[in-house]
Amino acid sequence: MLGYRITDWDDAYENGGNIPDGTRWPAAWVEPAQQMRTALAVEGRARLDLAYGAGERNRLDLFLPEGTPRGLVVYVHGGFWLRLDKSFWSHLATGPLADGHAVAMPSYTLCPAIRIGGIVREIAAAIETAAGLVAGELRLIGHSAGGQLVSRMVSEPSPLSAETLARIRHVLSLSGLHDLRPLMHTAMNERLHIDEAEAIAESPALLRPVEGTRLTCWAGAMERAEFLRQNALLANIWTGLGATTATVVEPNRHHFDIVDGLADPEHPLTGTLLSP
């Protein structure tokens, strides 16, 4: 019997070079996102670049449905805490907006100008700000590094207020990174500066869930093995710690197109996120 051991940690977490035509992204998201912002702005349903903190990137976009919102979805982007911003994802608000939910999309300060623990605090501030603008239940969804950030919101100790925590109905981590320790072996850690203490403090898989947490971990079947492992890991551990969890592996999806379901009001990803 042969064992499995990772010897190339950079390749294990490399998406673009291991996905056919992977260089299309993130540029492929730019035009549909811009079209969405423009259309919603014309309709008076986009509040752009709202400040939630003092930092240059402490800004969020808030997209509003027709009529009074049923609740709020907060989408947190990925990029290994090193790249991208809120402007790439606006079109992903389509599904929740069609169901009557407002959608907030924050940017945040990127490493190495900040540590991951600092980003966690920024996202908490963004959620608190957005929650103050829209009443009702909260649903959090984050992609890749964003999956770590949203699941960290419902990890003990949570950076959110008790009032805001009580409003969270569902957290969905999309191709999330839930254990930061393996990333310490990658070249990108020269900019992330993750050490053992931070990995332990900020890895949801090493923390306990907030009481009453409902979590879905969702990834594509064509993901790198490490992302599939990380996807299963958190749901497995938190099931044993009292959370309500689900694990989904969506066929024929990879790390980049896994987000596309949010742009479709009828897609199971949108339905799962917004389910009662």
PDB file of C-alpha atoms in Angstrom:
ATOM      1  CA  MET A   1       0.000   0.000   0.000  1.00  0.00           C
ATOM      2  CA  LEU A   2       1.368   3.398  -1.012  1.00  0.00           C
ATOM      3  CA  GLY A   3       0.982   6.437   1.226  1.00  0.00           C
ATOM      4  CA  TYR A   4       0.321   9.990   0.132  1.00  0.00           C
ATOM      5  CA  ARG A   5       2.596  12.853   1.139  1.00  0.00           C
ATOM      6  CA  ILE A   6       2.769  16.418  -0.135  1.00  0.00           C
ATOM      7  CA  THR A   7       6.262  17.398  -1.252  1.00  0.00           C
ATOM      8  CA  ASP A   8       5.436  20.501  -3.333  1.00  0.00           C
ATOM      9  CA  TRP A   9       3.240  22.754  -1.227  1.00  0.00           C
ATOM     10  CA  ASP A  10       3.183  25.527  -3.813  1.00  0.00           C
ATOM     11  CA  ASP A  11       1.747  23.187  -6.442  1.00  0.00           C
ATOM     12  CA  ALA A  12      -0.742  21.792  -3.929  1.00  0.00           C
ATOM     13  CA  TYR A  13      -2.302  25.249  -3.565  1.00  0.00           C
ATOM     14  CA  GLU A  14      -1.745  26.475  -7.141  1.00  0.00           C
ATOM     15  CA  ASN A  15      -5.035  26.891  -8.992  1.00  0.00           C
ATOM     16  CA  GLY A  16      -4.390  28.890 -12.169  1.00  0.00           C
ATOM     17  CA  GLY A  17      -1.634  26.667 -13.470  1.00  0.00           C
ATOM     18  CA  ASN A  18      -3.595  23.489 -12.826  1.00  0.00           C
ATOM     19  CA  ILE A  19      -6.920  24.509 -14.388  1.00  0.00           C
ATOM     20  CA  PRO A  20      -7.388  24.333 -18.181  1.00  0.00           C
ATOM     21  CA  ASP A  21      -7.329  27.886 -19.554  1.00  0.00           C
ATOM     22  CA  GLY A  22      -6.854  29.015 -15.951  1.00  0.00           C
ATOM     23  CA  THR A  23      -5.263  32.287 -17.014  1.00  0.00           C
ATOM     24  CA  ARG A  24      -8.747  33.552 -18.033  1.00  0.00           C
ATOM     25  CA  TRP A  25      -9.352  34.420 -14.402  1.00  0.00           C
ATOM     26  CA  PRO A  26      -9.604  36.855 -12.699  1.00  0.00           C
ATOM     27  CA  ALA A  27      -9.982  38.981 -15.861  1.00  0.00           C
ATOM     28  CA  ALA A  28     -13.083  36.999 -16.867  1.00  0.00           C
ATOM     29  CA  TRP A  29     -14.961  38.426 -13.899  1.00  0.00           C
ATOM     30  CA  VAL A  30     -14.246  42.088 -14.601  1.00  0.00           C
ATOM     31  CA  GLU A  31     -16.780  42.848 -17.372  1.00  0.00           C
ATOM     32  CA  PRO A  32     -19.845  41.091 -15.904  1.00  0.00           C
ATOM     33  CA  ALA A  33     -19.121  42.667 -12.526  1.00  0.00           C
ATOM     34  CA  GLN A  34     -18.865  46.152 -14.050  1.00  0.00           C
ATOM     35  CA  GLN A  35     -22.066  45.658 -16.043  1.00  0.00           C
ATOM     36  CA  MET A  36     -23.891  44.631 -12.884  1.00  0.00           C
ATOM     37  CA  ARG A  37     -22.716  47.667 -10.910  1.00  0.00           C
ATOM     38  CA  THR A  38     -23.657  50.005 -13.742  1.00  0.00           C
ATOM     39  CA  ALA A  39     -27.130  48.518 -14.133  1.00  0.00           C
ATOM     40  CA  LEU A  40     -27.882  48.642 -10.413  1.00  0.00           C
ATOM     41  CA  ALA A  41     -26.515  52.169 -10.111  1.00  0.00           C
ATOM     42  CA  VAL A  42     -28.838  53.359 -12.895  1.00  0.00           C
ATOM     43  CA  GLU A  43     -31.751  51.818 -10.960  1.00  0.00           C
ATOM     44  CA  GLY A  44     -30.666  53.459  -7.713  1.00  0.00           C
ATOM     45  CA  ARG A  45     -29.979  50.072  -6.142  1.00  0.00           C
ATOM     46  CA  ALA A  46     -26.196  50.341  -5.666  1.00  0.00           C
ATOM     47  CA  ARG A  47     -24.483  52.129  -2.784  1.00  0.00           C
ATOM     48  CA  LEU A  48     -20.810  52.013  -3.676  1.00  0.00           C
ATOM     49  CA  ASP A  49     -17.612  52.526  -1.682  1.00  0.00           C
ATOM     50  CA  LEU A  50     -19.239  52.858   1.720  1.00  0.00           C
ATOM     51  CA  ALA A  51     -16.593  53.249   4.428  1.00  0.00           C
ATOM     52  CA  TYR A  52     -16.501  50.742   7.274  1.00  0.00           C
ATOM     53  CA  GLY A  53     -13.112  51.745   8.667  1.00  0.00           C
ATOM     54  CA  ALA A  54     -10.237  54.167   8.307  1.00  0.00           C
ATOM     55  CA  GLY A  55      -8.116  52.094   5.907  1.00  0.00           C
ATOM     56  CA  GLU A  56      -7.893  52.897   2.205  1.00  0.00           C
ATOM     57  CA  ARG A  57      -9.456  49.533   1.301  1.00  0.00           C
ATOM     58  CA  ASN A  58     -12.016  49.574   4.119  1.00  0.00           C
ATOM     59  CA  ARG A  59     -14.889  50.037   1.678  1.00  0.00           C
ATOM     60  CA  LEU A  60     -17.916  47.979   0.766  1.00  0.00           C
ATOM     61  CA  ASP A  61     -20.512  47.967  -1.986  1.00  0.00           C
ATOM     62  CA  LEU A  62     -24.131  47.409  -1.003  1.00  0.00           C
ATOM     63  CA  PHE A  63     -26.590  46.167  -3.618  1.00  0.00           C
ATOM     64  CA  LEU A  64     -30.306  46.379  -2.926  1.00  0.00           C
ATOM     65  CA  PRO A  65     -33.182  44.241  -4.220  1.00  0.00           C
ATOM     66  CA  GLU A  66     -36.443  45.665  -5.465  1.00  0.00           C
ATOM     67  CA  GLY A  67     -38.541  46.533  -2.447  1.00  0.00           C
ATOM     68  CA  THR A  68     -37.668  46.015   1.208  1.00  0.00           C
ATOM     69  CA  PRO A  69     -34.805  43.521   1.699  1.00  0.00           C
ATOM     70  CA  ARG A  70     -35.673  40.171   3.251  1.00  0.00           C
ATOM     71  CA  GLY A  71     -32.227  40.044   4.807  1.00  0.00           C
ATOM     72  CA  LEU A  72     -28.553  40.560   4.035  1.00  0.00           C
ATOM     73  CA  VAL A  73     -25.919  38.412   2.331  1.00  0.00           C
ATOM     74  CA  VAL A  74     -22.258  39.354   2.824  1.00  0.00           C
ATOM     75  CA  TYR A  75     -19.856  38.011   0.183  1.00  0.00           C
ATOM     76  CA  VAL A  76     -16.135  37.998   1.076  1.00  0.00           C
ATOM     77  CA  HIS A  77     -13.691  37.535  -1.789  1.00  0.00           C
ATOM     78  CA  GLY A  78     -10.594  35.363  -1.950  1.00  0.00           C
ATOM     79  CA  GLY A  79      -7.155  35.772  -3.471  1.00  0.00           C
ATOM     80  CA  PHE A  80      -5.027  34.196  -0.710  1.00  0.00           C
ATOM     81  CA  TRP A  81      -5.372  37.407   1.362  1.00  0.00           C
ATOM     82  CA  LEU A  82      -2.907  38.913  -1.166  1.00  0.00           C
ATOM     83  CA  ARG A  83      -4.883  40.162  -4.159  1.00  0.00           C
ATOM     84  CA  LEU A  84      -8.224  41.226  -5.707  1.00  0.00           C
ATOM     85  CA  ASP A  85     -10.977  43.438  -4.305  1.00  0.00           C
ATOM     86  CA  LYS A  86     -14.744  43.829  -4.239  1.00  0.00           C
ATOM     87  CA  SER A  87     -14.979  45.044  -7.842  1.00  0.00           C
ATOM     88  CA  PHE A  88     -14.502  41.562  -9.365  1.00  0.00           C
ATOM     89  CA  TRP A  89     -17.638  39.980  -7.919  1.00  0.00           C
ATOM     90  CA  SER A  90     -20.628  42.314  -8.265  1.00  0.00           C
ATOM     91  CA  HIS A  91     -22.441  40.015 -10.724  1.00  0.00           C
ATOM     92  CA  LEU A  92     -22.528  37.295  -8.068  1.00  0.00           C
ATOM     93  CA  ALA A  93     -25.176  39.337  -6.266  1.00  0.00           C
ATOM     94  CA  THR A  94     -27.699  38.344  -8.954  1.00  0.00           C
ATOM     95  CA  GLY A  95     -29.003  35.223  -7.231  1.00  0.00           C
ATOM     96  CA  PRO A  96     -29.547  36.690  -3.748  1.00  0.00           C
ATOM     97  CA  LEU A  97     -30.989  39.926  -5.153  1.00  0.00           C
ATOM     98  CA  ALA A  98     -33.579  37.972  -7.137  1.00  0.00           C
ATOM     99  CA  ASP A  99     -34.682  36.359  -3.866  1.00  0.00           C
ATOM    100  CA  GLY A 100     -35.088  39.741  -2.204  1.00  0.00           C
ATOM    101  CA  HIS A 101     -31.819  39.843  -0.241  1.00  0.00           C
ATOM    102  CA  ALA A 102     -29.457  42.792  -0.115  1.00  0.00           C
ATOM    103  CA  VAL A 103     -25.814  41.929  -0.807  1.00  0.00           C
ATOM    104  CA  ALA A 104     -22.739  43.575   0.723  1.00  0.00           C
ATOM    105  CA  MET A 105     -19.287  43.026  -0.796  1.00  0.00           C
ATOM    106  CA  PRO A 106     -16.303  44.422   1.122  1.00  0.00           C
ATOM    107  CA  SER A 107     -12.700  44.951   0.133  1.00  0.00           C
ATOM    108  CA  TYR A 108     -10.047  44.646   2.836  1.00  0.00           C
ATOM    109  CA  THR A 109      -6.399  45.473   3.398  1.00  0.00           C
ATOM    110  CA  LEU A 110      -4.119  42.911   1.758  1.00  0.00           C
ATOM    111  CA  CYS A 111      -1.041  41.152   3.091  1.00  0.00           C
ATOM    112  CA  PRO A 112       1.789  41.945   3.653  1.00  0.00           C
ATOM    113  CA  ALA A 113       0.478  45.358   4.740  1.00  0.00           C
ATOM    114  CA  ILE A 114      -1.577  43.500   7.361  1.00  0.00           C
ATOM    115  CA  ARG A 115      -1.648  40.098   9.056  1.00  0.00           C
ATOM    116  CA  ILE A 116      -4.522  37.654   8.518  1.00  0.00           C
ATOM    117  CA  GLY A 117      -5.722  38.351  12.054  1.00  0.00           C
ATOM    118  CA  GLY A 118      -6.037  42.008  11.115  1.00  0.00           C
ATOM    119  CA  ILE A 119      -8.103  41.116   8.046  1.00  0.00           C
ATOM    120  CA  VAL A 120     -10.397  39.082  10.296  1.00  0.00           C
ATOM    121  CA  ARG A 121     -11.040  42.208  12.359  1.00  0.00           C
ATOM    122  CA  GLU A 122     -11.634  44.296   9.232  1.00  0.00           C
ATOM    123  CA  ILE A 123     -14.214  41.843   7.877  1.00  0.00           C
ATOM    124  CA  ALA A 124     -15.977  41.879  11.234  1.00  0.00           C
ATOM    125  CA  ALA A 125     -16.156  45.668  11.006  1.00  0.00           C
ATOM    126  CA  ALA A 126     -17.516  45.424   7.456  1.00  0.00           C
ATOM    127  CA  ILE A 127     -20.215  42.984   8.536  1.00  0.00           C
ATOM    128  CA  GLU A 128     -21.188  45.150  11.506  1.00  0.00           C
ATOM    129  CA  THR A 129     -21.471  48.190   9.218  1.00  0.00           C
ATOM    130  CA  ALA A 130     -23.544  46.378   6.597  1.00  0.00           C
ATOM    131  CA  ALA A 131     -25.751  44.819   9.275  1.00  0.00           C
ATOM    132  CA  GLY A 132     -26.496  48.308  10.550  1.00  0.00           C
ATOM    133  CA  LEU A 133     -27.799  49.281   7.110  1.00  0.00           C
ATOM    134  CA  VAL A 134     -30.024  46.263   6.409  1.00  0.00           C
ATOM    135  CA  ALA A 135     -32.401  44.592   8.852  1.00  0.00           C
ATOM    136  CA  GLY A 136     -33.187  40.896   9.052  1.00  0.00           C
ATOM    137  CA  GLU A 137     -31.233  37.664   8.960  1.00  0.00           C
ATOM    138  CA  LEU A 138     -27.592  37.567   7.904  1.00  0.00           C
ATOM    139  CA  ARG A 139     -25.973  35.032   5.615  1.00  0.00           C
ATOM    140  CA  LEU A 140     -22.225  34.979   5.067  1.00  0.00           C
ATOM    141  CA  ILE A 141     -20.442  33.460   2.076  1.00  0.00           C
ATOM    142  CA  GLY A 142     -16.753  33.594   1.276  1.00  0.00           C
ATOM    143  CA  HIS A 143     -14.605  32.119  -1.480  1.00  0.00           C
ATOM    144  CA  SER A 144     -11.159  30.570  -0.869  1.00  0.00           C
ATOM    145  CA  ALA A 145      -9.424  32.891   1.622  1.00  0.00           C
ATOM    146  CA  GLY A 146     -12.870  34.448   2.031  1.00  0.00           C
ATOM    147  CA  GLY A 147     -14.083  31.059   3.238  1.00  0.00           C
ATOM    148  CA  GLN A 148     -11.603  31.279   6.111  1.00  0.00           C
ATOM    149  CA  LEU A 149     -12.764  34.809   6.864  1.00  0.00           C
ATOM    150  CA  VAL A 150     -16.500  34.066   7.019  1.00  0.00           C
ATOM    151  CA  SER A 151     -16.101  30.833   8.992  1.00  0.00           C
ATOM    152  CA  ARG A 152     -13.796  32.686  11.373  1.00  0.00           C
ATOM    153  CA  MET A 153     -16.718  35.022  12.132  1.00  0.00           C
ATOM    154  CA  VAL A 154     -18.548  32.112  13.793  1.00  0.00           C
ATOM    155  CA  SER A 155     -15.458  30.646  15.472  1.00  0.00           C
ATOM    156  CA  GLU A 156     -14.760  31.221  19.160  1.00  0.00           C
ATOM    157  CA  PRO A 157     -13.744  33.835  20.063  1.00  0.00           C
ATOM    158  CA  SER A 158     -15.821  35.630  17.436  1.00  0.00           C
ATOM    159  CA  PRO A 159     -14.856  39.190  16.478  1.00  0.00           C
ATOM    160  CA  LEU A 160     -18.534  40.031  15.968  1.00  0.00           C
ATOM    161  CA  SER A 161     -20.907  41.526  18.509  1.00  0.00           C
ATOM    162  CA  ALA A 162     -23.393  39.223  20.214  1.00  0.00           C
ATOM    163  CA  GLU A 163     -26.230  41.123  18.528  1.00  0.00           C
ATOM    164  CA  THR A 164     -24.821  40.543  15.053  1.00  0.00           C
ATOM    165  CA  LEU A 165     -23.956  36.903  15.764  1.00  0.00           C
ATOM    166  CA  ALA A 166     -27.558  36.277  16.776  1.00  0.00           C
ATOM    167  CA  ARG A 167     -28.710  37.397  13.330  1.00  0.00           C
ATOM    168  CA  ILE A 168     -26.494  34.975  11.370  1.00  0.00           C
ATOM    169  CA  ARG A 169     -28.631  32.232   9.852  1.00  0.00           C
ATOM    170  CA  HIS A 170     -26.078  30.447   7.640  1.00  0.00           C
ATOM    171  CA  VAL A 171     -22.376  30.535   6.773  1.00  0.00           C
ATOM    172  CA  LEU A 172     -21.198  29.056   3.471  1.00  0.00           C
ATOM    173  CA  SER A 173     -17.492  28.536   2.875  1.00  0.00           C
ATOM    174  CA  LEU A 174     -16.832  28.141  -0.839  1.00  0.00           C
ATOM    175  CA  SER A 175     -13.540  26.320  -1.543  1.00  0.00           C
ATOM    176  CA  GLY A 176     -12.452  27.623   1.836  1.00  0.00           C
ATOM    177  CA  LEU A 177      -9.067  27.465   3.558  1.00  0.00           C
ATOM    178  CA  HIS A 178      -9.832  26.362   7.097  1.00  0.00           C
ATOM    179  CA  ASP A 179      -6.426  25.253   8.422  1.00  0.00           C
ATOM    180  CA  LEU A 180      -3.682  27.820   7.834  1.00  0.00           C
ATOM    181  CA  ARG A 181      -0.798  25.623   8.931  1.00  0.00           C
ATOM    182  CA  PRO A 182      -0.106  24.034   5.502  1.00  0.00           C
ATOM    183  CA  LEU A 183       0.233  27.490   3.948  1.00  0.00           C
ATOM    184  CA  MET A 184       3.258  28.103   6.142  1.00  0.00           C
ATOM    185  CA  HIS A 185       5.123  25.730   3.768  1.00  0.00           C
ATOM    186  CA  THR A 186       4.355  27.790   0.631  1.00  0.00           C
ATOM    187  CA  ALA A 187       6.407  30.552  -0.970  1.00  0.00           C
ATOM    188  CA  MET A 188       3.486  32.947  -0.536  1.00  0.00           C
ATOM    189  CA  ASN A 189       4.083  32.841   3.203  1.00  0.00           C
ATOM    190  CA  GLU A 190       6.969  35.237   2.596  1.00  0.00           C
ATOM    191  CA  ARG A 191       4.180  37.818   2.216  1.00  0.00           C
ATOM    192  CA  LEU A 192       1.508  36.280   4.453  1.00  0.00           C
ATOM    193  CA  HIS A 193       3.852  35.887   7.446  1.00  0.00           C
ATOM    194  CA  ILE A 194       1.712  33.153   9.001  1.00  0.00           C
ATOM    195  CA  ASP A 195       3.409  31.696  12.058  1.00  0.00           C
ATOM    196  CA  GLU A 196       2.301  28.884  14.337  1.00  0.00           C
ATOM    197  CA  ALA A 197       0.598  31.217  16.797  1.00  0.00           C
ATOM    198  CA  GLU A 198      -1.444  32.959  14.100  1.00  0.00           C
ATOM    199  CA  ALA A 199      -2.335  29.671  12.416  1.00  0.00           C
ATOM    200  CA  ILE A 200      -3.722  28.365  15.691  1.00  0.00           C
ATOM    201  CA  ALA A 201      -5.566  31.609  16.454  1.00  0.00           C
ATOM    202  CA  GLU A 202      -7.113  32.128  13.002  1.00  0.00           C
ATOM    203  CA  SER A 203      -7.778  28.622  11.614  1.00  0.00           C
ATOM    204  CA  PRO A 204     -11.475  27.795  12.024  1.00  0.00           C
ATOM    205  CA  ALA A 205     -10.639  24.084  11.956  1.00  0.00           C
ATOM    206  CA  LEU A 206      -8.597  24.577  15.131  1.00  0.00           C
ATOM    207  CA  LEU A 207     -11.322  26.563  16.899  1.00  0.00           C
ATOM    208  CA  ARG A 208     -14.766  25.804  18.275  1.00  0.00           C
ATOM    209  CA  PRO A 209     -17.917  26.991  16.467  1.00  0.00           C
ATOM    210  CA  VAL A 210     -20.163  29.570  18.056  1.00  0.00           C
ATOM    211  CA  GLU A 211     -23.192  27.872  19.575  1.00  0.00           C
ATOM    212  CA  GLY A 212     -25.987  27.452  17.040  1.00  0.00           C
ATOM    213  CA  THR A 213     -23.698  27.719  13.993  1.00  0.00           C
ATOM    214  CA  ARG A 214     -25.010  26.391  10.701  1.00  0.00           C
ATOM    215  CA  LEU A 215     -22.209  25.797   8.202  1.00  0.00           C
ATOM    216  CA  THR A 216     -21.991  24.528   4.628  1.00  0.00           C
ATOM    217  CA  CYS A 217     -18.611  23.746   3.066  1.00  0.00           C
ATOM    218  CA  TRP A 218     -18.878  23.694  -0.739  1.00  0.00           C
ATOM    219  CA  ALA A 219     -16.178  22.957  -3.325  1.00  0.00           C
ATOM    220  CA  GLY A 220     -15.847  21.803  -6.929  1.00  0.00           C
ATOM    221  CA  ALA A 221     -15.008  18.220  -7.826  1.00  0.00           C
ATOM    222  CA  MET A 222     -12.213  19.503 -10.094  1.00  0.00           C
ATOM    223  CA  GLU A 223     -10.461  21.361  -7.246  1.00  0.00           C
ATOM    224  CA  ARG A 224      -6.914  20.629  -6.150  1.00  0.00           C
ATOM    225  CA  ALA A 225      -6.775  17.813  -3.612  1.00  0.00           C
ATOM    226  CA  GLU A 226      -5.812  20.214  -0.833  1.00  0.00           C
ATOM    227  CA  PHE A 227      -8.917  22.332  -1.375  1.00  0.00           C
ATOM    228  CA  LEU A 228     -11.121  19.235  -1.275  1.00  0.00           C
ATOM    229  CA  ARG A 229      -9.408  18.148   1.932  1.00  0.00           C
ATOM    230  CA  GLN A 230      -9.796  21.596   3.474  1.00  0.00           C
ATOM    231  CA  ASN A 231     -13.459  21.627   2.403  1.00  0.00           C
ATOM    232  CA  ALA A 232     -14.242  18.349   4.156  1.00  0.00           C
ATOM    233  CA  LEU A 233     -12.066  19.135   7.164  1.00  0.00           C
ATOM    234  CA  LEU A 234     -14.022  21.947   8.769  1.00  0.00           C
ATOM    235  CA  ALA A 235     -17.453  20.381   8.383  1.00  0.00           C
ATOM    236  CA  ASN A 236     -16.121  17.113   9.791  1.00  0.00           C
ATOM    237  CA  ILE A 237     -14.567  18.720  12.864  1.00  0.00           C
ATOM    238  CA  TRP A 238     -17.412  21.109  13.593  1.00  0.00           C
ATOM    239  CA  THR A 239     -20.001  18.337  13.335  1.00  0.00           C
ATOM    240  CA  GLY A 240     -18.299  16.824  16.357  1.00  0.00           C
ATOM    241  CA  LEU A 241     -18.433  20.155  18.168  1.00  0.00           C
ATOM    242  CA  GLY A 242     -22.177  20.728  17.917  1.00  0.00           C
ATOM    243  CA  ALA A 243     -22.570  22.744  14.714  1.00  0.00           C
ATOM    244  CA  THR A 244     -25.091  21.880  12.012  1.00  0.00           C
ATOM    245  CA  THR A 245     -22.934  21.138   8.966  1.00  0.00           C
ATOM    246  CA  ALA A 246     -23.089  19.993   5.370  1.00  0.00           C
ATOM    247  CA  THR A 247     -20.383  19.195   2.814  1.00  0.00           C
ATOM    248  CA  VAL A 248     -21.028  19.575  -0.919  1.00  0.00           C
ATOM    249  CA  VAL A 249     -18.729  18.655  -3.813  1.00  0.00           C
ATOM    250  CA  GLU A 250     -20.232  20.092  -6.987  1.00  0.00           C
ATOM    251  CA  PRO A 251     -19.502  18.081 -10.157  1.00  0.00           C
ATOM    252  CA  ASN A 252     -17.607  19.607 -13.080  1.00  0.00           C
ATOM    253  CA  ARG A 253     -16.565  22.742 -11.196  1.00  0.00           C
ATOM    254  CA  HIS A 254     -13.104  24.043 -10.379  1.00  0.00           C
ATOM    255  CA  HIS A 255     -11.735  26.701  -8.055  1.00  0.00           C
ATOM    256  CA  PHE A 256     -12.692  29.629 -10.288  1.00  0.00           C
ATOM    257  CA  ASP A 257     -16.059  28.714 -11.814  1.00  0.00           C
ATOM    258  CA  ILE A 258     -17.363  27.382  -8.490  1.00  0.00           C
ATOM    259  CA  VAL A 259     -18.541  30.936  -7.712  1.00  0.00           C
ATOM    260  CA  ASP A 260     -20.763  31.158 -10.809  1.00  0.00           C
ATOM    261  CA  GLY A 261     -23.743  29.538  -9.121  1.00  0.00           C
ATOM    262  CA  LEU A 262     -24.378  32.715  -7.153  1.00  0.00           C
ATOM    263  CA  ALA A 263     -25.119  34.567 -10.388  1.00  0.00           C
ATOM    264  CA  ASP A 264     -28.018  32.184 -11.086  1.00  0.00           C
ATOM    265  CA  PRO A 265     -31.149  32.532  -8.909  1.00  0.00           C
ATOM    266  CA  GLU A 266     -32.050  28.892  -9.683  1.00  0.00           C
ATOM    267  CA  HIS A 267     -28.663  27.345  -8.960  1.00  0.00           C
ATOM    268  CA  PRO A 268     -28.374  25.002  -5.946  1.00  0.00           C
ATOM    269  CA  LEU A 269     -25.590  27.158  -4.491  1.00  0.00           C
ATOM    270  CA  THR A 270     -27.904  30.157  -4.284  1.00  0.00           C
ATOM    271  CA  GLY A 271     -30.738  27.995  -2.980  1.00  0.00           C
ATOM    272  CA  THR A 272     -28.562  26.432  -0.296  1.00  0.00           C
ATOM    273  CA  LEU A 273     -27.198  29.765   0.893  1.00  0.00           C
ATOM    274  CA  LEU A 274     -30.672  31.265   1.190  1.00  0.00           C
ATOM    275  CA  SER A 275     -32.477  28.190   2.503  1.00  0.00           C
ATOM    276  CA  PRO A 276     -34.493  28.697   5.715  1.00  0.00           C
TER     277      PRO A 276
END
